[in-house]
Amino acid sequence: MPTSPQRRLLVTSALPYANGHIHLGHLVEYLQTDIFVRFQRLRGHQAIYLCADDTHGTAIMLRARAEGRSEQELIAAMREAHLADFTDFQIAFDHYGSTDSPANRQLCGELWQALRRRGLVVTREVQQLYDPEAGVFLADRFVKGTCPKCGGGDQYGDACEQCGATYTPTELVDPVSTLSGARPEVRSAEHLFVTIEDLHEFLAQWTRDSGAVDPRIANYLSGHFLAEPLRDWDISRPAPYFGFEIPDAPGQYWYVWFDAPVGYMAATEEWCRQQGDRLDDWWGRDETGRPRAEIHHFIGKDIVYFHTLFWPAMLEAAGLALPTKVRVHGFLTVNGQKMSKSRGTFILARTYLEHLDPGMLRYYYAAKISGGIDDLDLNLEEFTAKVNADIVGKVANLASRTARWLTASGLSDSYPDDGGLFVKAAADGETIAAAYEAGDFARAMRIVMLAADRANAYIDAEQPWKLAKAGPEAAARLQDVASVAINLFRQLAVYLAPVLPQLAEQAGALVGGPIRHWSEAARPLAGIPVAAFQPLARRIEQAQIESLVAASRSAAEASPPAGSPVLQTSGASTMDETPAAPPSADPAAPLEAEPLAEECTIDDFAKVDLRIARIVAAEEVPEARKLLKLNVSLGGDVTRTVFAGIKGFHEPAALVGRLVVVVANLAPRKMKFGLSEGMVVAASGAGADGVFLLSPDAGALPGMRLR
RNA sequence: GGGCCCGUAGCUCAGUGGUUAGAGCAGGGGACUCAUAAUCCCUUGGUCGUGUGUUCGAAUCACACCGGGCCUACCA
């Protein structure tokens, strides 16, 4: 295969929000990007890896306010923490910027002017509710009031559960801010919109034909957003807002999703300034309209929309280079489930680093990442087994078991006959490289491990330990066998270098010096010294995993969840905190499937207002798979509508009249079929199909509190 | 309800039309003792979700169904 000419690649990961710490979920993206970049460099290409903290928006503003410090202090502290985490995971950014930088402000302005020149910006009055006490405009979910159509109380700002009407929050009767409890004012504010529909044709064509977007994603886009006119993109937020004020619209700030992707460019600009390079060489187009460099964006599947529609639209409008490839990955699950604080599987990068070697996770992720958008599962048992078997047992072991025989003699003067092993693995080089290039790291790892298996088998067949005991006449043969083993080891270290930079360094220190190029895997070494062997990687012990999980549980306790108040999924039938049962002959499966939640205080418990309630009405929701619509009475004339996930387990008619336990102060949850104003407590879990409602002893009355 | 993905050995997966379907881990047996109880060899284990079709030939293509997941459901 001919050597490809040097490529120039600009590679990014999505910008982490400066509102929380890096966790193992984030690392799925940063590690795979880092592996990709290191691979490209090893192949001799110029690849720069750029990223930045995403710093703007309401969430940052509110959090800084709550912590009694400035936004700048908050984002500076978070930036430091992010950088430490990335560095310790051996993620080698060429530059790590911030969206709150002069360079970003400048570039936002330039892109903005480009949008203006193209006539893509329009201004419209927007009526919005404003909380005079909190001093912020309120999103729909922060307003409650009485439905203007049917008079139903306690409804959210956008739709009424009782009559199904939809409306704007300004139409609500007696609105209340859920932030402060104050009565919001209707304020009129100017918003700026980008008429992205003007680029509809371009976007439809680009997503379909450019090769930048996976066909599955392109298909999804064409069926959703591109199937109808694209709505104007509301790109501004009125003060107060933490962000950049729009130069030609005083009092208006760019929405965070405008300045975040520009942060890719700002980071490039800052890097260029350090290097004496030009931004245009990376983001510009040449005379023929072709991009001057490749641009690869690694993102999670949740932000596809921004990177395949808005961002290309902005770049196109500004006449800049469009992304070469938008590489989309799924989310992380741990032990097959969403990361959970109470299970101790919500693991921060820092917590991991306190217990385990970053290389282990780098390898495990690499072995699981195949370039698709499916979620990636971190199974802790498999993690332990795989890393121990592959990295320690196979690869590191090659050097560990043979290097000692070469410390005195060095490698044989010419590479011995190894039965074609080295050549065979060298021939795999291009296949492995193609897999890396395609983002199918799992395939690359499989091929590498097969080579490691062959190498170990070779050592077993040659039995160098017998040669070592055989005396001087076997010395040359011993040196040859060990030289083969060490060469095969170093060859693997080259292939693994993008994933395990540490191992590559150690291999270089052992023999042959730093690994600088992929082609080193094709040339065996001979006649050079071998350093004294240093242990390369330590096995993962079960106890380390256990203490990592335990530490993650207590870390979750110590730091309350950061970020926007995201509601839990369908507020139906499961509870996280189940009381412990006395030991018995009952099966252990339910408890094992869902271990006890972390300890909570009596005050924590008191936050949950559990009440006895009587089901006064129950009806099928024909379109719902799992839900029944219940109306429950808390006594007197207080009733609640609750959607409970018990369809199929209970007949509606049989439920009417019975007493149940409800979570009475649960935040209402808008569901497809209406608003759910609470949750009926029921038991469920492993070991049995079904959802089991709780009933009180005789004598209990609706409205009584559980304590 | 709509869209997409997946269903292959106990587990994790490879194999996308062509000889008797493979790997790793786990299980069983053996070898070795250089190595971090690592390594090597042998071995148990599969109606390739089900059915129908296309084909000389189907894990692979088509259709239907069953099961699991993700995304949507007038939010971007």
Tab-separated table of C-alpha atoms (C1' of nucleotides) in Angstrom, chain A residues 216 219-220 224-225 231 301 305-306 310 382 392-393 397 400-401 404-405 446 456 460 465-466 469 536-537 539 672, chain B residues 2-5 12-15 23-25 31-36 38-41 70-76:
chain	number	residue	atom	x	y	z
A	216	ARG	CA	-28.768	6.722	9.477
A	219	ASN	CA	-32.211	9.718	7.242
A	220	TYR	CA	-33.419	10.680	10.683
A	224	HIS	CA	-37.867	15.008	11.123
A	225	PHE	CA	-36.572	18.501	10.713
A	231	ARG	CA	-38.415	26.994	12.113
A	301	LYS	CA	-26.142	11.606	19.894
A	305	TYR	CA	-29.196	18.595	15.655
A	306	PHE	CA	-26.840	21.419	16.436
A	310	PHE	CA	-27.309	24.899	12.798
A	382	GLU	CA	-16.033	-7.604	32.151
A	392	VAL	CA	-1.645	-7.641	31.643
A	393	GLY	CA	-1.896	-11.322	30.756
A	397	ASN	CA	3.326	-10.426	29.919
A	400	SER	CA	7.589	-9.440	31.521
A	401	ARG	CA	8.443	-13.059	30.786
A	404	ARG	CA	15.293	-10.364	31.708
A	405	TRP	CA	17.275	-12.613	29.366
A	446	ARG	CA	-9.321	-7.709	18.275
A	456	ASN	CA	2.609	-16.031	23.638
A	460	ASP	CA	5.548	-21.496	25.014
A	465	TRP	CA	13.352	-20.955	30.370
A	466	LYS	CA	14.806	-24.323	29.464
A	469	LYS	CA	19.125	-23.463	32.251
A	536	LEU	CA	4.226	-2.259	32.847
A	537	ALA	CA	0.733	-2.529	34.248
A	539	ARG	CA	-3.749	-6.201	37.477
A	672	LYS	CA	-48.112	12.640	26.638
B	2	G	C1'	-43.839	6.995	13.754
B	3	G	C1'	-38.425	6.335	12.701
B	4	C	C1'	-33.919	3.644	13.451
B	5	C	C1'	-30.832	-0.264	15.497
B	12	U	C1'	-19.391	-10.058	25.383
B	13	C	C1'	-19.256	-10.096	20.420
B	14	A	C1'	-17.000	-11.282	15.088
B	15	G	C1'	-18.785	-13.204	10.679
B	23	A	C1'	-13.016	-15.590	18.843
B	24	G	C1'	-12.384	-13.920	23.839
B	25	C	C1'	-14.197	-14.731	28.702
B	31	A	C1'	0.864	-29.126	29.940
B	32	C	C1'	4.397	-25.688	31.641
B	33	U	C1'	6.667	-23.104	35.715
B	34	C	C1'	10.016	-17.769	32.322
B	35	A	C1'	6.053	-14.330	33.874
B	36	U	C1'	1.777	-9.821	37.767
B	38	A	C1'	0.153	-14.967	34.171
B	39	U	C1'	0.873	-18.599	29.490
B	40	C	C1'	0.010	-22.803	26.129
B	41	C	C1'	-2.743	-27.208	24.257
B	70	C	C1'	-32.583	4.005	21.216
B	71	C	C1'	-34.875	8.334	19.216
B	72	U	C1'	-39.461	10.868	18.426
B	73	A	C1'	-44.644	12.186	19.805
B	74	C	C1'	-46.212	19.078	17.616
B	75	C	C1'	-39.000	20.433	22.501
B	76	A	C1'	-34.837	21.896	20.164
